[in-house]
Amino acid sequence: MPQLRRSDGGVVQDRLAAIPWWVAAAVMGLLALSVTLLLRGWTQVSGPGGAARQLVFELLRWGFPALLGLCVLWAKRSAPDALAKPETPQDITAVLKGMPWAQFEKLVGEAFRQRRFAVLANGDAAGAEDVDMVLRKGGETHLVLCKHWRAERVGVQVLRDLQLTMSGRAAVSAYVLTAGHFSDDARAFAKAASINLVDGPRLARWLTTAQRSLKSVSGAAAGGLATGGSAETASPACPKCQATMMKRQARRGVHAGSTFWSCARYPQCHGARPFVAFSGAMSPDP
């Protein structure tokens, strides 16, 4: 079995974003106090270099807390989950029971695009029945399993089967989504298998934020039609993230003045197509 590596710092970012501000402030204060108690005597040692020791002491005393504060601030501002209102597992389960699969799949795809994954059509890959989505980022493959999205509890056997699929498809990590929760055995297994578990509360945040993103994209596309678009030039889908595209005009460069299709999620996505009248069929990739 090939050695599997964990995915990027998305999990760490989510955990930092979930830290309440008062907890972060308390930890920063404890850090400053600890450095003061540990190093104050060192700064009072007589001899040459006293000024340098004092400078190092001040940098450490205030630098560590400031670094922690900056990390928490970055996580809260950049993590999509930080923008959404948390929901309880019961809330998300009730919502998902009445949600059709197509809508759920669309929201999950948008949630991963917000995390800078390219979402591929699963039907194009061998063994498509084993997983529900295939992701790409940095030339690496990641898998998504949503088959138990309405389950109240997901056990370890589901993850064992997924690990075999990861090995067969050379995936570096995988995600399992459920509105319920995972067993203790499943959580322990996931830590050693590069499998990310997304349970009810976290899934609720993902879907809420994805829904807001899709609504904003739809609003931008509707605005584009209201200012000069028509049914004849309805926008195609972005070749990178499959979001709606908008008609734009190049302002500089060799193509200045020419019209092209640009992803409505720009600057998060830089997908583009040559402008052609679009009547519903996918135009070729540039």
PDB file of C-alpha atoms in Angstrom:
ATOM      1  CA  MET A   1       0.000   0.000   0.000  1.00  0.00           C
ATOM      2  CA  PRO A   2       1.440   3.416  -0.924  1.00  0.00           C
ATOM      3  CA  GLN A   3       2.297   5.844   1.831  1.00  0.00           C
ATOM      4  CA  LEU A   4      -0.585   8.276   2.247  1.00  0.00           C
ATOM      5  CA  ARG A   5       0.004  11.849   3.279  1.00  0.00           C
ATOM      6  CA  ARG A   6      -2.333  14.109   5.117  1.00  0.00           C
ATOM      7  CA  SER A   7      -3.941  16.981   3.227  1.00  0.00           C
ATOM      8  CA  ASP A   8      -3.004  20.603   3.751  1.00  0.00           C
ATOM      9  CA  GLY A   9      -3.708  22.715   6.823  1.00  0.00           C
ATOM     10  CA  GLY A  10      -7.453  22.947   6.308  1.00  0.00           C
ATOM     11  CA  VAL A  11      -8.193  20.978   9.476  1.00  0.00           C
ATOM     12  CA  VAL A  12      -5.803  23.140  11.533  1.00  0.00           C
ATOM     13  CA  GLN A  13      -7.377  26.254  10.063  1.00  0.00           C
ATOM     14  CA  ASP A  14     -10.871  25.062  11.004  1.00  0.00           C
ATOM     15  CA  ARG A  15      -9.767  24.370  14.567  1.00  0.00           C
ATOM     16  CA  LEU A  16      -8.091  27.748  14.962  1.00  0.00           C
ATOM     17  CA  ALA A  17     -11.180  29.479  13.550  1.00  0.00           C
ATOM     18  CA  ALA A  18     -13.345  27.688  16.127  1.00  0.00           C
ATOM     19  CA  ILE A  19     -11.381  29.099  19.104  1.00  0.00           C
ATOM     20  CA  PRO A  20     -13.476  31.792  20.871  1.00  0.00           C
ATOM     21  CA  TRP A  21     -11.790  35.173  21.142  1.00  0.00           C
ATOM     22  CA  TRP A  22     -11.883  35.144  24.941  1.00  0.00           C
ATOM     23  CA  VAL A  23     -10.045  31.791  24.979  1.00  0.00           C
ATOM     24  CA  ALA A  24      -7.400  33.144  22.586  1.00  0.00           C
ATOM     25  CA  ALA A  25      -6.961  36.259  24.758  1.00  0.00           C
ATOM     26  CA  ALA A  26      -6.601  34.141  27.906  1.00  0.00           C
ATOM     27  CA  VAL A  27      -3.984  31.894  26.288  1.00  0.00           C
ATOM     28  CA  MET A  28      -2.074  34.954  25.030  1.00  0.00           C
ATOM     29  CA  GLY A  29      -2.021  36.351  28.552  1.00  0.00           C
ATOM     30  CA  LEU A  30      -0.770  33.055  29.968  1.00  0.00           C
ATOM     31  CA  LEU A  31       1.984  32.920  27.347  1.00  0.00           C
ATOM     32  CA  ALA A  32       3.170  36.414  28.252  1.00  0.00           C
ATOM     33  CA  LEU A  33       3.090  35.587  31.959  1.00  0.00           C
ATOM     34  CA  SER A  34       4.976  32.299  31.455  1.00  0.00           C
ATOM     35  CA  VAL A  35       7.766  33.942  29.465  1.00  0.00           C
ATOM     36  CA  THR A  36       8.027  36.680  32.104  1.00  0.00           C
ATOM     37  CA  LEU A  37       8.376  34.215  34.972  1.00  0.00           C
ATOM     38  CA  LEU A  38      10.830  31.975  33.139  1.00  0.00           C
ATOM     39  CA  LEU A  39      13.172  34.565  31.662  1.00  0.00           C
ATOM     40  CA  ARG A  40      13.057  37.606  33.941  1.00  0.00           C
ATOM     41  CA  GLY A  41      15.920  36.256  36.061  1.00  0.00           C
ATOM     42  CA  TRP A  42      17.980  35.638  32.934  1.00  0.00           C
ATOM     43  CA  THR A  43      17.715  39.292  31.925  1.00  0.00           C
ATOM     44  CA  GLN A  44      18.965  40.447  35.342  1.00  0.00           C
ATOM     45  CA  VAL A  45      22.228  38.511  35.158  1.00  0.00           C
ATOM     46  CA  SER A  46      25.118  40.932  35.496  1.00  0.00           C
ATOM     47  CA  GLY A  47      27.740  41.160  32.795  1.00  0.00           C
ATOM     48  CA  PRO A  48      28.025  42.151  29.157  1.00  0.00           C
ATOM     49  CA  GLY A  49      25.076  41.643  26.819  1.00  0.00           C
ATOM     50  CA  GLY A  50      22.460  42.895  29.243  1.00  0.00           C
ATOM     51  CA  ALA A  51      20.774  45.103  26.648  1.00  0.00           C
ATOM     52  CA  ALA A  52      20.648  42.235  24.127  1.00  0.00           C
ATOM     53  CA  ARG A  53      19.121  39.885  26.694  1.00  0.00           C
ATOM     54  CA  GLN A  54      16.515  42.466  27.580  1.00  0.00           C
ATOM     55  CA  LEU A  55      15.625  42.901  23.892  1.00  0.00           C
ATOM     56  CA  VAL A  56      15.274  39.143  23.391  1.00  0.00           C
ATOM     57  CA  PHE A  57      13.152  38.945  26.537  1.00  0.00           C
ATOM     58  CA  GLU A  58      10.745  41.600  25.291  1.00  0.00           C
ATOM     59  CA  LEU A  59      10.495  40.012  21.850  1.00  0.00           C
ATOM     60  CA  LEU A  60       9.670  36.619  23.327  1.00  0.00           C
ATOM     61  CA  ARG A  61       7.290  37.980  25.942  1.00  0.00           C
ATOM     62  CA  TRP A  62       5.147  39.822  23.422  1.00  0.00           C
ATOM     63  CA  GLY A  63       6.039  37.956  20.238  1.00  0.00           C
ATOM     64  CA  PHE A  64       4.583  34.553  21.162  1.00  0.00           C
ATOM     65  CA  PRO A  65       1.170  35.958  22.196  1.00  0.00           C
ATOM     66  CA  ALA A  66       1.075  38.207  19.135  1.00  0.00           C
ATOM     67  CA  LEU A  67       1.862  35.259  16.847  1.00  0.00           C
ATOM     68  CA  LEU A  68      -0.960  33.223  18.356  1.00  0.00           C
ATOM     69  CA  GLY A  69      -3.366  36.136  17.978  1.00  0.00           C
ATOM     70  CA  LEU A  70      -2.397  36.613  14.334  1.00  0.00           C
ATOM     71  CA  CYS A  71      -2.885  32.902  13.605  1.00  0.00           C
ATOM     72  CA  VAL A  72      -6.380  32.916  15.130  1.00  0.00           C
ATOM     73  CA  LEU A  73      -7.261  36.143  13.296  1.00  0.00           C
ATOM     74  CA  TRP A  74      -6.057  34.706   9.975  1.00  0.00           C
ATOM     75  CA  ALA A  75      -8.041  31.495  10.496  1.00  0.00           C
ATOM     76  CA  LYS A  76     -11.247  33.310  11.415  1.00  0.00           C
ATOM     77  CA  ARG A  77     -11.008  35.715   8.465  1.00  0.00           C
ATOM     78  CA  SER A  78      -9.970  33.226   5.791  1.00  0.00           C
ATOM     79  CA  ALA A  79     -11.829  30.043   6.768  1.00  0.00           C
ATOM     80  CA  PRO A  80     -15.218  29.852   5.022  1.00  0.00           C
ATOM     81  CA  ASP A  81     -16.631  28.078   8.079  1.00  0.00           C
ATOM     82  CA  ALA A  82     -16.050  31.193  10.177  1.00  0.00           C
ATOM     83  CA  LEU A  83     -18.726  33.095   8.256  1.00  0.00           C
ATOM     84  CA  ALA A  84     -21.529  30.662   8.900  1.00  0.00           C
ATOM     85  CA  LYS A  85     -23.747  30.300  11.932  1.00  0.00           C
ATOM     86  CA  PRO A  86     -23.213  26.921  13.602  1.00  0.00           C
ATOM     87  CA  GLU A  87     -26.137  24.489  13.688  1.00  0.00           C
ATOM     88  CA  THR A  88     -26.751  21.477  15.863  1.00  0.00           C
ATOM     89  CA  PRO A  89     -26.676  17.952  14.429  1.00  0.00           C
ATOM     90  CA  GLN A  90     -30.455  17.756  14.888  1.00  0.00           C
ATOM     91  CA  ASP A  91     -30.899  20.911  12.801  1.00  0.00           C
ATOM     92  CA  ILE A  92     -28.782  19.697   9.898  1.00  0.00           C
ATOM     93  CA  THR A  93     -30.362  16.220   9.956  1.00  0.00           C
ATOM     94  CA  ALA A  94     -33.824  17.738   9.667  1.00  0.00           C
ATOM     95  CA  VAL A  95     -32.706  19.914   6.760  1.00  0.00           C
ATOM     96  CA  LEU A  96     -31.016  17.065   4.896  1.00  0.00           C
ATOM     97  CA  LYS A  97     -33.998  14.711   5.174  1.00  0.00           C
ATOM     98  CA  GLY A  98     -35.916  16.979   2.836  1.00  0.00           C
ATOM     99  CA  MET A  99     -33.006  17.873   0.546  1.00  0.00           C
ATOM    100  CA  PRO A 100     -32.690  16.106  -2.819  1.00  0.00           C
ATOM    101  CA  TRP A 101     -29.326  14.564  -3.677  1.00  0.00           C
ATOM    102  CA  ALA A 102     -28.700  16.938  -6.599  1.00  0.00           C
ATOM    103  CA  GLN A 103     -28.962  19.980  -4.344  1.00  0.00           C
ATOM    104  CA  PHE A 104     -26.793  18.403  -1.656  1.00  0.00           C
ATOM    105  CA  GLU A 105     -24.137  17.471  -4.232  1.00  0.00           C
ATOM    106  CA  LYS A 106     -24.152  20.992  -5.635  1.00  0.00           C
ATOM    107  CA  LEU A 107     -23.645  22.545  -2.191  1.00  0.00           C
ATOM    108  CA  VAL A 108     -20.888  20.104  -1.262  1.00  0.00           C
ATOM    109  CA  GLY A 109     -19.107  20.794  -4.554  1.00  0.00           C
ATOM    110  CA  GLU A 110     -19.226  24.534  -3.884  1.00  0.00           C
ATOM    111  CA  ALA A 111     -17.925  23.984  -0.339  1.00  0.00           C
ATOM    112  CA  PHE A 112     -14.844  22.240  -1.711  1.00  0.00           C
ATOM    113  CA  ARG A 113     -14.338  24.884  -4.403  1.00  0.00           C
ATOM    114  CA  GLN A 114     -14.246  27.454  -1.611  1.00  0.00           C
ATOM    115  CA  ARG A 115     -11.366  25.431  -0.197  1.00  0.00           C
ATOM    116  CA  ARG A 116      -9.561  25.741  -3.558  1.00  0.00           C
ATOM    117  CA  PHE A 117     -10.200  22.191  -4.763  1.00  0.00           C
ATOM    118  CA  ALA A 118     -11.069  21.444  -8.370  1.00  0.00           C
ATOM    119  CA  VAL A 119     -14.193  19.261  -8.326  1.00  0.00           C
ATOM    120  CA  LEU A 120     -14.109  16.658 -11.102  1.00  0.00           C
ATOM    121  CA  ALA A 121     -17.023  14.789 -12.600  1.00  0.00           C
ATOM    122  CA  ASN A 122     -16.965  11.478 -10.756  1.00  0.00           C
ATOM    123  CA  GLY A 123     -18.498   9.632 -13.663  1.00  0.00           C
ATOM    124  CA  ASP A 124     -15.334  10.211 -15.692  1.00  0.00           C
ATOM    125  CA  ALA A 125     -13.230   8.069 -13.339  1.00  0.00           C
ATOM    126  CA  ALA A 126     -12.969   4.329 -12.924  1.00  0.00           C
ATOM    127  CA  GLY A 127     -14.645   2.916  -9.838  1.00  0.00           C
ATOM    128  CA  ALA A 128     -17.029   5.866  -9.675  1.00  0.00           C
ATOM    129  CA  GLU A 129     -19.483   3.864  -7.588  1.00  0.00           C
ATOM    130  CA  ASP A 130     -17.037   3.748  -4.656  1.00  0.00           C
ATOM    131  CA  VAL A 131     -17.021   7.491  -3.949  1.00  0.00           C
ATOM    132  CA  ASP A 132     -19.209  10.484  -4.707  1.00  0.00           C
ATOM    133  CA  MET A 133     -16.681  13.146  -5.730  1.00  0.00           C
ATOM    134  CA  VAL A 134     -13.113  13.344  -6.950  1.00  0.00           C
ATOM    135  CA  LEU A 135     -11.068  16.427  -6.042  1.00  0.00           C
ATOM    136  CA  ARG A 136      -7.778  17.736  -7.378  1.00  0.00           C
ATOM    137  CA  LYS A 137      -5.398  20.207  -5.775  1.00  0.00           C
ATOM    138  CA  GLY A 138      -1.712  20.734  -6.474  1.00  0.00           C
ATOM    139  CA  GLY A 139      -1.627  17.739  -8.813  1.00  0.00           C
ATOM    140  CA  GLU A 140      -2.939  15.404  -6.085  1.00  0.00           C
ATOM    141  CA  THR A 141      -6.163  13.421  -5.913  1.00  0.00           C
ATOM    142  CA  HIS A 142      -8.609  13.538  -2.995  1.00  0.00           C
ATOM    143  CA  LEU A 143     -11.836  11.562  -2.642  1.00  0.00           C
ATOM    144  CA  VAL A 144     -15.198  12.469  -1.108  1.00  0.00           C
ATOM    145  CA  LEU A 145     -17.713   9.978   0.290  1.00  0.00           C
ATOM    146  CA  CYS A 146     -21.238  11.235   0.995  1.00  0.00           C
ATOM    147  CA  LYS A 147     -23.200   7.979   0.765  1.00  0.00           C
ATOM    148  CA  HIS A 148     -23.960   8.119   4.498  1.00  0.00           C
ATOM    149  CA  TRP A 149     -24.899  11.802   4.547  1.00  0.00           C
ATOM    150  CA  ARG A 150     -28.216  11.157   6.286  1.00  0.00           C
ATOM    151  CA  ALA A 151     -26.901   8.532   8.704  1.00  0.00           C
ATOM    152  CA  GLU A 152     -27.081   9.210  12.441  1.00  0.00           C
ATOM    153  CA  ARG A 153     -23.844   7.298  13.047  1.00  0.00           C
ATOM    154  CA  VAL A 154     -20.988   6.170  10.778  1.00  0.00           C
ATOM    155  CA  GLY A 155     -18.782   3.277  11.900  1.00  0.00           C
ATOM    156  CA  VAL A 156     -15.216   2.268  11.178  1.00  0.00           C
ATOM    157  CA  GLN A 157     -15.999  -0.286   8.420  1.00  0.00           C
ATOM    158  CA  VAL A 158     -17.016   2.536   6.071  1.00  0.00           C
ATOM    159  CA  LEU A 159     -13.581   4.120   6.541  1.00  0.00           C
ATOM    160  CA  ARG A 160     -11.756   0.825   6.049  1.00  0.00           C
ATOM    161  CA  ASP A 161     -13.461   0.327   2.703  1.00  0.00           C
ATOM    162  CA  LEU A 162     -12.652   3.911   1.750  1.00  0.00           C
ATOM    163  CA  GLN A 163      -8.973   3.427   2.591  1.00  0.00           C
ATOM    164  CA  LEU A 164      -8.805   0.565   0.087  1.00  0.00           C
ATOM    165  CA  THR A 165     -10.369   2.819  -2.542  1.00  0.00           C
ATOM    166  CA  MET A 166      -7.830   5.541  -1.750  1.00  0.00           C
ATOM    167  CA  SER A 167      -5.000   3.091  -2.258  1.00  0.00           C
ATOM    168  CA  GLY A 168      -6.398   1.858  -5.562  1.00  0.00           C
ATOM    169  CA  ARG A 169      -6.872   5.382  -6.900  1.00  0.00           C
ATOM    170  CA  ALA A 170      -3.600   6.829  -5.489  1.00  0.00           C
ATOM    171  CA  ALA A 171      -5.491   9.432  -3.450  1.00  0.00           C
ATOM    172  CA  VAL A 172      -3.546  11.311  -0.769  1.00  0.00           C
ATOM    173  CA  SER A 173      -6.601  11.972   1.403  1.00  0.00           C
ATOM    174  CA  ALA A 174     -10.357  11.565   1.586  1.00  0.00           C
ATOM    175  CA  TYR A 175     -13.373  13.235   3.159  1.00  0.00           C
ATOM    176  CA  VAL A 176     -16.407  11.517   4.676  1.00  0.00           C
ATOM    177  CA  LEU A 177     -19.516  13.665   5.185  1.00  0.00           C
ATOM    178  CA  THR A 178     -22.463  12.879   7.442  1.00  0.00           C
ATOM    179  CA  ALA A 179     -25.217  14.839   9.161  1.00  0.00           C
ATOM    180  CA  GLY A 180     -24.802  12.618  12.200  1.00  0.00           C
ATOM    181  CA  HIS A 181     -21.626  11.621  14.037  1.00  0.00           C
ATOM    182  CA  PHE A 182     -18.753   9.141  13.815  1.00  0.00           C
ATOM    183  CA  SER A 183     -18.024   6.322  16.225  1.00  0.00           C
ATOM    184  CA  ASP A 184     -14.949   6.484  18.432  1.00  0.00           C
ATOM    185  CA  ASP A 185     -13.369   3.651  16.432  1.00  0.00           C
ATOM    186  CA  ALA A 186     -13.981   5.564  13.214  1.00  0.00           C
ATOM    187  CA  ARG A 187     -12.346   8.698  14.593  1.00  0.00           C
ATOM    188  CA  ALA A 188      -9.300   6.759  15.768  1.00  0.00           C
ATOM    189  CA  PHE A 189      -8.966   5.023  12.402  1.00  0.00           C
ATOM    190  CA  ALA A 190      -9.338   8.278  10.443  1.00  0.00           C
ATOM    191  CA  LYS A 191      -6.389   9.892  12.245  1.00  0.00           C
ATOM    192  CA  ALA A 192      -4.014   7.246  10.895  1.00  0.00           C
ATOM    193  CA  ALA A 193      -5.559   6.935   7.433  1.00  0.00           C
ATOM    194  CA  SER A 194      -5.520  10.516   6.065  1.00  0.00           C
ATOM    195  CA  ILE A 195      -9.320  10.598   6.169  1.00  0.00           C
ATOM    196  CA  ASN A 196     -11.038  13.843   7.176  1.00  0.00           C
ATOM    197  CA  LEU A 197     -14.334  13.466   9.021  1.00  0.00           C
ATOM    198  CA  VAL A 198     -17.030  16.099   8.518  1.00  0.00           C
ATOM    199  CA  ASP A 199     -19.851  15.569  11.020  1.00  0.00           C
ATOM    200  CA  GLY A 200     -23.173  17.326  11.554  1.00  0.00           C
ATOM    201  CA  PRO A 201     -22.140  20.726  12.988  1.00  0.00           C
ATOM    202  CA  ARG A 202     -19.210  21.128  10.593  1.00  0.00           C
ATOM    203  CA  LEU A 203     -21.295  19.984   7.616  1.00  0.00           C
ATOM    204  CA  ALA A 204     -23.961  22.529   8.562  1.00  0.00           C
ATOM    205  CA  ARG A 205     -21.388  25.333   8.403  1.00  0.00           C
ATOM    206  CA  TRP A 206     -20.074  24.096   5.056  1.00  0.00           C
ATOM    207  CA  LEU A 207     -23.517  23.922   3.449  1.00  0.00           C
ATOM    208  CA  THR A 208     -24.694  27.251   4.846  1.00  0.00           C
ATOM    209  CA  THR A 209     -21.657  29.092   3.517  1.00  0.00           C
ATOM    210  CA  ALA A 210     -21.815  27.269   0.162  1.00  0.00           C
ATOM    211  CA  GLN A 211     -25.452  28.251  -0.219  1.00  0.00           C
ATOM    212  CA  ARG A 212     -24.588  31.907   0.397  1.00  0.00           C
ATOM    213  CA  SER A 213     -21.805  31.710  -2.168  1.00  0.00           C
ATOM    214  CA  LEU A 214     -24.064  30.197  -4.821  1.00  0.00           C
ATOM    215  CA  LYS A 215     -26.719  32.837  -4.169  1.00  0.00           C
ATOM    216  CA  SER A 216     -24.172  35.626  -4.620  1.00  0.00           C
ATOM    217  CA  VAL A 217     -22.970  34.062  -7.882  1.00  0.00           C
ATOM    218  CA  SER A 218     -26.547  33.735  -9.129  1.00  0.00           C
ATOM    219  CA  GLY A 219     -27.190  37.377  -8.236  1.00  0.00           C
ATOM    220  CA  ALA A 220     -24.091  38.498 -10.116  1.00  0.00           C
ATOM    221  CA  ALA A 221     -25.110  36.502 -13.176  1.00  0.00           C
ATOM    222  CA  ALA A 222     -28.636  37.918 -13.061  1.00  0.00           C
ATOM    223  CA  GLY A 223     -27.180  41.418 -12.852  1.00  0.00           C
ATOM    224  CA  GLY A 224     -25.069  40.717 -15.916  1.00  0.00           C
ATOM    225  CA  LEU A 225     -28.143  39.718 -17.936  1.00  0.00           C
ATOM    226  CA  ALA A 226     -30.041  42.784 -16.739  1.00  0.00           C
ATOM    227  CA  THR A 227     -27.294  45.086 -18.028  1.00  0.00           C
ATOM    228  CA  GLY A 228     -27.092  43.799 -21.551  1.00  0.00           C
ATOM    229  CA  GLY A 229     -27.297  40.011 -21.610  1.00  0.00           C
ATOM    230  CA  SER A 230     -30.021  38.002 -23.274  1.00  0.00           C
ATOM    231  CA  ALA A 231     -31.253  34.450 -23.594  1.00  0.00           C
ATOM    232  CA  GLU A 232     -29.029  34.122 -26.667  1.00  0.00           C
ATOM    233  CA  THR A 233     -25.906  34.935 -24.673  1.00  0.00           C
ATOM    234  CA  ALA A 234     -26.710  33.101 -21.440  1.00  0.00           C
ATOM    235  CA  SER A 235     -23.470  32.356 -19.672  1.00  0.00           C
ATOM    236  CA  PRO A 236     -21.659  28.977 -19.865  1.00  0.00           C
ATOM    237  CA  ALA A 237     -20.162  27.146 -16.908  1.00  0.00           C
ATOM    238  CA  CYS A 238     -16.651  27.919 -15.699  1.00  0.00           C
ATOM    239  CA  PRO A 239     -14.150  25.316 -16.995  1.00  0.00           C
ATOM    240  CA  LYS A 240     -12.376  25.268 -13.614  1.00  0.00           C
ATOM    241  CA  CYS A 241     -15.133  25.267 -10.994  1.00  0.00           C
ATOM    242  CA  GLN A 242     -18.389  24.936 -12.986  1.00  0.00           C
ATOM    243  CA  ALA A 243     -19.789  28.179 -11.532  1.00  0.00           C
ATOM    244  CA  THR A 244     -21.722  30.665 -13.673  1.00  0.00           C
ATOM    245  CA  MET A 245     -19.624  32.944 -15.896  1.00  0.00           C
ATOM    246  CA  MET A 246     -19.976  36.658 -16.652  1.00  0.00           C
ATOM    247  CA  LYS A 247     -19.191  38.634 -19.799  1.00  0.00           C
ATOM    248  CA  ARG A 248     -16.236  40.982 -19.273  1.00  0.00           C
ATOM    249  CA  GLN A 249     -13.974  43.158 -21.391  1.00  0.00           C
ATOM    250  CA  ALA A 250     -10.185  43.049 -21.274  1.00  0.00           C
ATOM    251  CA  ARG A 251      -8.755  46.424 -20.223  1.00  0.00           C
ATOM    252  CA  ARG A 252      -5.073  45.882 -20.897  1.00  0.00           C
ATOM    253  CA  GLY A 253      -2.639  43.623 -22.715  1.00  0.00           C
ATOM    254  CA  VAL A 254      -2.673  42.375 -26.288  1.00  0.00           C
ATOM    255  CA  HIS A 255      -6.392  41.535 -25.992  1.00  0.00           C
ATOM    256  CA  ALA A 256      -7.439  44.959 -24.657  1.00  0.00           C
ATOM    257  CA  GLY A 257     -10.984  45.780 -25.743  1.00  0.00           C
ATOM    258  CA  SER A 258     -11.952  42.192 -26.544  1.00  0.00           C
ATOM    259  CA  THR A 259     -14.838  40.444 -24.786  1.00  0.00           C
ATOM    260  CA  PHE A 260     -14.479  37.157 -22.912  1.00  0.00           C
ATOM    261  CA  TRP A 261     -16.275  34.968 -20.384  1.00  0.00           C
ATOM    262  CA  SER A 262     -14.914  35.222 -16.826  1.00  0.00           C
ATOM    263  CA  CYS A 263     -15.878  33.186 -13.769  1.00  0.00           C
ATOM    264  CA  ALA A 264     -18.357  35.027 -11.529  1.00  0.00           C
ATOM    265  CA  ARG A 265     -16.277  33.879  -8.523  1.00  0.00           C
ATOM    266  CA  TYR A 266     -13.249  35.908  -9.675  1.00  0.00           C
ATOM    267  CA  PRO A 267     -10.760  36.593  -8.052  1.00  0.00           C
ATOM    268  CA  GLN A 268     -11.230  33.314  -6.120  1.00  0.00           C
ATOM    269  CA  CYS A 269     -11.374  31.519  -9.484  1.00  0.00           C
ATOM    270  CA  HIS A 270      -9.576  32.656 -12.673  1.00  0.00           C
ATOM    271  CA  GLY A 271     -11.529  30.472 -15.105  1.00  0.00           C
ATOM    272  CA  ALA A 272     -12.078  32.074 -18.521  1.00  0.00           C
ATOM    273  CA  ARG A 273     -13.485  31.203 -21.968  1.00  0.00           C
ATOM    274  CA  PRO A 274     -13.483  32.975 -25.332  1.00  0.00           C
ATOM    275  CA  PHE A 275     -16.720  34.883 -25.773  1.00  0.00           C
ATOM    276  CA  VAL A 276     -19.224  33.189 -28.069  1.00  0.00           C
ATOM    277  CA  ALA A 277     -23.022  33.351 -28.151  1.00  0.00           C
ATOM    278  CA  PHE A 278     -24.085  30.635 -25.723  1.00  0.00           C
ATOM    279  CA  SER A 279     -27.431  28.917 -26.062  1.00  0.00           C
ATOM    280  CA  GLY A 280     -27.121  26.161 -23.489  1.00  0.00           C
ATOM    281  CA  ALA A 281     -24.452  23.807 -24.863  1.00  0.00           C
ATOM    282  CA  MET A 282     -21.020  23.824 -23.265  1.00  0.00           C
ATOM    283  CA  SER A 283     -18.566  25.875 -25.293  1.00  0.00           C
ATOM    284  CA  PRO A 284     -15.112  24.340 -25.761  1.00  0.00           C
ATOM    285  CA  ASP A 285     -12.371  25.056 -23.245  1.00  0.00           C
ATOM    286  CA  PRO A 286      -9.940  27.795 -24.323  1.00  0.00           C
TER     287      PRO A 286
END
